[in-house]
Amino acid sequence: MEQLITAVRESLMSSGLECDIVGLTDGRWFYILENPGASKNAFDWRADDPSVGGPFGSEEAAMKGLMRKHQNPGGYNSYEITVEEAIADPILKKNLEKALGRDLEFPPLPDAPVEIGAILYGSYQIRTPHGSILRFSGNEDGSAMVKCTESFSQSAKVLGTGGISARRDAAGIVVAIQGDLPDEVLPALKEIASARGGQVYPGEMMVIQKLLPPEDDLSPEM
């Protein structure tokens, strides 16, 4: 009886280890659990021989798979990305391939255009060479929004907003930016798209159109 109580108590205790539950948009899910012997000063715990598992059919299944083999981490970070994004992250790619037991293959080019604006621009903020701030956020349809402000302050003056659509198919990627953004930020927007596109979709042709005028319904709250 005492042994049973000890086993239950240990199963309920948290290991305190870092844990990622990663879903690929093709339906495969994986877990990545920090190595207990990893250095706490490591730049990226995922690079220090973590435990991995998968593929599973859902986020819940991935977590159950982890719990069957490892102690409860006490919490985890869950996110879903495309296979192309996973391949562009060398550490993540290595861990997923470790779980699969084979290479993570680049999917075929889409026949019909697919929206990847949110993949190119993400959800973060940067300062432009002119001192203005660009804040990006993704939309549910895969496109992105950008807001240009004078500073990082939440109350900073808004200099312009815009919507970003990046359509990818077998012919390449076409990026369209529409809004009332200052002309000076266009080079920064082009640089971000080119850098991220080259990382996630290496070798694919990209065309970035000139800044288009805004539409009435272009600027939802960000």
GROMACS .gro file of C-alpha atoms in nm:
model
  222
    1MET     CA    1   0.000   0.000   0.000
    2GLU     CA    2   0.282   0.237   0.089
    3GLN     CA    3   0.450   0.170  -0.245
    4LEU     CA    4   0.125   0.250  -0.428
    5ILE     CA    5   0.087   0.581  -0.242
    6THR     CA    6   0.448   0.670  -0.327
    7ALA     CA    7   0.390   0.591  -0.697
    8VAL     CA    8   0.077   0.807  -0.709
    9ARG     CA    9   0.253   1.093  -0.530
   10GLU     CA   10   0.544   1.081  -0.776
   11SER     CA   11   0.307   1.081  -1.075
   12LEU     CA   12   0.141   1.398  -0.948
   13MET     CA   13   0.467   1.582  -0.885
   14SER     CA   14   0.597   1.817  -1.152
   15SER     CA   15   0.943   1.766  -1.296
   16GLY     CA   16   0.976   2.137  -1.374
   17LEU     CA   17   1.133   2.055  -1.710
   18GLU     CA   18   1.074   2.261  -2.023
   19CYS     CA   19   0.837   2.099  -2.269
   20ASP     CA   20   0.710   2.181  -2.618
   21ILE     CA   21   0.412   2.017  -2.785
   22VAL     CA   22   0.462   2.086  -3.156
   23GLY     CA   23   0.200   2.035  -3.423
   24LEU     CA   24   0.265   2.034  -3.795
   25THR     CA   25  -0.014   2.163  -4.016
   26ASP     CA   26  -0.025   1.824  -4.190
   27GLY     CA   27  -0.176   1.678  -3.870
   28ARG     CA   28   0.132   1.531  -3.699
   29TRP     CA   29   0.206   1.622  -3.335
   30PHE     CA   30   0.523   1.570  -3.129
   31TYR     CA   31   0.655   1.633  -2.780
   32ILE     CA   32   1.001   1.767  -2.695
   33LEU     CA   33   1.100   1.738  -2.327
   34GLU     CA   34   1.407   1.896  -2.171
   35ASN     CA   35   1.689   1.663  -2.074
   36PRO     CA   36   1.710   1.659  -1.689
   37GLY     CA   37   2.088   1.677  -1.720
   38ALA     CA   38   2.084   1.979  -1.953
   39SER     CA   39   2.269   2.291  -1.843
   40LYS     CA   40   2.035   2.553  -1.699
   41ASN     CA   41   2.253   2.815  -1.867
   42ALA     CA   42   2.211   2.662  -2.212
   43PHE     CA   43   2.110   2.905  -2.486
   44ASP     CA   44   1.847   2.663  -2.618
   45TRP     CA   45   1.746   2.361  -2.409
   46ARG     CA   46   1.609   2.194  -2.723
   47ALA     CA   47   1.966   2.153  -2.850
   48ASP     CA   48   2.083   1.950  -2.547
   49ASP     CA   49   1.959   1.598  -2.632
   50PRO     CA   50   1.594   1.631  -2.522
   51SER     CA   51   1.349   1.340  -2.508
   52VAL     CA   52   1.118   1.337  -2.809
   53GLY     CA   53   0.811   1.146  -2.918
   54GLY     CA   54   0.573   1.128  -3.209
   55PRO     CA   55   0.410   1.155  -3.443
   56PHE     CA   56   0.072   1.162  -3.269
   57GLY     CA   57  -0.268   1.244  -3.414
   58SER     CA   58  -0.347   1.540  -3.186
   59GLU     CA   59  -0.207   1.771  -2.919
   60GLU     CA   60  -0.387   1.571  -2.651
   61ALA     CA   61  -0.246   1.245  -2.783
   62ALA     CA   62   0.106   1.392  -2.781
   63MET     CA   63   0.069   1.494  -2.417
   64LYS     CA   64  -0.065   1.151  -2.323
   65GLY     CA   65   0.227   0.991  -2.505
   66LEU     CA   66   0.468   1.206  -2.305
   67MET     CA   67   0.301   1.119  -1.974
   68ARG     CA   68   0.323   0.746  -2.047
   69LYS     CA   69   0.704   0.764  -2.064
   70HIS     CA   70   0.802   1.067  -1.856
   71GLN     CA   71   0.717   1.254  -1.538
   72ASN     CA   72   0.462   1.534  -1.563
   73PRO     CA   73   0.654   1.849  -1.669
   74GLY     CA   74   0.397   2.067  -1.491
   75GLY     CA   75   0.319   2.271  -1.800
   76TYR     CA   76   0.412   2.302  -2.163
   77ASN     CA   77   0.430   2.536  -2.460
   78SER     CA   78   0.208   2.430  -2.750
   79TYR     CA   79   0.221   2.565  -3.104
   80GLU     CA   80   0.147   2.461  -3.462
   81ILE     CA   81   0.362   2.541  -3.766
   82THR     CA   82   0.406   2.434  -4.125
   83VAL     CA   83   0.653   2.164  -4.227
   84GLU     CA   84   0.851   2.431  -4.413
   85GLU     CA   85   0.887   2.639  -4.095
   86ALA     CA   86   0.999   2.334  -3.899
   87ILE     CA   87   1.265   2.254  -4.159
   88ALA     CA   88   1.388   2.616  -4.143
   89ASP     CA   89   1.458   2.574  -3.768
   90PRO     CA   90   1.768   2.346  -3.754
   91ILE     CA   91   1.722   2.247  -3.389
   92LEU     CA   92   1.351   2.174  -3.421
   93LYS     CA   93   1.413   1.986  -3.747
   94LYS     CA   94   1.673   1.765  -3.576
   95ASN     CA   95   1.437   1.685  -3.287
   96LEU     CA   96   1.142   1.601  -3.511
   97GLU     CA   97   1.362   1.381  -3.729
   98LYS     CA   98   1.484   1.207  -3.413
   99ALA     CA   99   1.122   1.130  -3.324
  100LEU     CA  100   1.037   1.019  -3.678
  101GLY     CA  101   1.351   0.813  -3.726
  102ARG     CA  102   1.395   0.963  -4.073
  103ASP     CA  103   1.434   1.294  -4.254
  104LEU     CA  104   1.159   1.555  -4.241
  105GLU     CA  105   1.065   1.592  -4.606
  106PHE     CA  106   0.986   1.922  -4.775
  107PRO     CA  107   0.623   1.908  -4.898
  108PRO     CA  108   0.543   1.954  -5.269
  109LEU     CA  109   0.470   2.303  -5.398
  110PRO     CA  110   0.099   2.393  -5.382
  111ASP     CA  111  -0.095   2.405  -5.709
  112ALA     CA  112  -0.339   2.668  -5.581
  113PRO     CA  113  -0.209   2.986  -5.408
  114VAL     CA  114  -0.168   2.954  -5.030
  115GLU     CA  115  -0.160   3.256  -4.795
  116ILE     CA  116   0.171   3.277  -4.602
  117GLY     CA  117   0.180   3.643  -4.494
  118ALA     CA  118   0.174   3.550  -4.125
  119ILE     CA  119   0.461   3.305  -4.179
  120LEU     CA  120   0.679   3.572  -4.341
  121TYR     CA  121   0.607   3.844  -4.085
  122GLY     CA  122   0.512   3.658  -3.765
  123SER     CA  123   0.396   3.839  -3.450
  124TYR     CA  124   0.666   4.068  -3.317
  125GLN     CA  125   0.794   4.425  -3.336
  126ILE     CA  126   1.111   4.586  -3.474
  127ARG     CA  127   1.267   4.931  -3.506
  128THR     CA  128   1.331   5.057  -3.860
  129PRO     CA  129   1.648   5.247  -3.960
  130HIS     CA  130   1.437   5.566  -3.950
  131GLY     CA  131   1.345   5.509  -3.584
  132SER     CA  132   0.981   5.414  -3.632
  133ILE     CA  133   0.843   5.088  -3.491
  134LEU     CA  134   0.673   4.814  -3.692
  135ARG     CA  135   0.436   4.581  -3.504
  136PHE     CA  136   0.318   4.266  -3.681
  137SER     CA  137   0.032   4.030  -3.608
  138GLY     CA  138  -0.116   3.735  -3.794
  139ASN     CA  139  -0.474   3.701  -3.916
  140GLU     CA  140  -0.687   3.387  -3.910
  141ASP     CA  141  -0.672   3.362  -4.290
  142GLY     CA  142  -0.290   3.345  -4.281
  143SER     CA  143  -0.230   3.706  -4.388
  144ALA     CA  144  -0.064   3.964  -4.163
  145MET     CA  145  -0.125   4.314  -4.028
  146VAL     CA  146   0.135   4.579  -3.957
  147LYS     CA  147   0.112   4.896  -3.752
  148CYS     CA  148   0.377   5.169  -3.770
  149THR     CA  149   0.424   5.385  -3.457
  150GLU     CA  150   0.668   5.651  -3.339
  151SER     CA  151   0.797   5.442  -3.047
  152PHE     CA  152   0.753   5.116  -2.856
  153SER     CA  153   0.508   5.281  -2.615
  154GLN     CA  154   0.152   5.148  -2.635
  155SER     CA  155   0.033   5.511  -2.642
  156ALA     CA  156   0.273   5.614  -2.922
  157LYS     CA  157   0.140   5.802  -3.223
  158VAL     CA  158   0.031   5.570  -3.505
  159LEU     CA  159   0.200   5.663  -3.833
  160GLY     CA  160   0.008   5.414  -4.046
  161THR     CA  161  -0.135   5.064  -4.070
  162GLY     CA  162  -0.143   4.804  -4.342
  163GLY     CA  163  -0.243   4.456  -4.445
  164ILE     CA  164   0.007   4.210  -4.593
  165SER     CA  165  -0.088   3.924  -4.822
  166ALA     CA  166   0.175   3.679  -4.946
  167ARG     CA  167   0.042   3.420  -5.188
  168ARG     CA  168   0.259   3.115  -5.261
  169ASP     CA  169   0.214   2.858  -5.536
  170ALA     CA  170   0.429   2.656  -5.775
  171ALA     CA  171   0.531   2.973  -5.962
  172GLY     CA  172   0.666   3.153  -5.655
  173ILE     CA  173   0.560   3.403  -5.388
  174VAL     CA  174   0.382   3.734  -5.450
  175VAL     CA  175   0.374   3.980  -5.159
  176ALA     CA  176   0.119   4.263  -5.162
  177ILE     CA  177   0.126   4.537  -4.895
  178GLN     CA  178  -0.177   4.761  -4.872
  179GLY     CA  179  -0.235   5.054  -4.639
  180ASP     CA  180  -0.143   5.408  -4.542
  181LEU     CA  181   0.209   5.323  -4.422
  182PRO     CA  182   0.495   5.573  -4.463
  183ASP     CA  183   0.697   5.507  -4.780
  184GLU     CA  184   1.016   5.491  -4.570
  185VAL     CA  185   0.916   5.159  -4.410
  186LEU     CA  186   0.872   4.971  -4.739
  187PRO     CA  187   1.244   4.874  -4.765
  188ALA     CA  188   1.224   4.721  -4.415
  189LEU     CA  189   0.910   4.527  -4.507
  190LYS     CA  190   1.080   4.397  -4.823
  191GLU     CA  191   1.392   4.298  -4.630
  192ILE     CA  192   1.191   4.102  -4.373
  193ALA     CA  193   0.997   3.915  -4.642
  194SER     CA  194   1.311   3.835  -4.842
  195ALA     CA  195   1.506   3.712  -4.539
  196ARG     CA  196   1.226   3.498  -4.397
  197GLY     CA  197   1.125   3.372  -4.741
  198GLY     CA  198   1.481   3.264  -4.815
  199GLN     CA  199   1.493   3.081  -4.482
  200VAL     CA  200   1.159   2.899  -4.501
  201TYR     CA  201   1.124   2.865  -4.880
  202PRO     CA  202   1.482   2.855  -5.012
  203GLY     CA  203   1.525   2.899  -5.384
  204GLU     CA  204   1.169   3.012  -5.454
  205MET     CA  205   1.112   3.328  -5.657
  206MET     CA  206   0.958   3.620  -5.468
  207VAL     CA  207   0.792   3.933  -5.607
  208ILE     CA  208   0.714   4.219  -5.366
  209GLN     CA  209   0.469   4.466  -5.512
  210LYS     CA  210   0.474   4.840  -5.450
  211LEU     CA  211   0.271   4.982  -5.162
  212LEU     CA  212  -0.098   4.984  -5.255
  213PRO     CA  213  -0.355   5.236  -5.123
  214PRO     CA  214  -0.570   5.130  -4.826
  215GLU     CA  215  -0.924   4.998  -4.834
  216ASP     CA  216  -1.198   5.116  -4.601
  217ASP     CA  217  -1.196   4.794  -4.394
  218LEU     CA  218  -0.820   4.740  -4.392
  219SER     CA  219  -0.731   4.838  -4.035
  220PRO     CA  220  -0.891   4.621  -3.764
  221GLU     CA  221  -0.781   4.671  -3.404
  222MET     CA  222  -0.431   4.534  -3.330
   0.00000   0.00000   0.00000
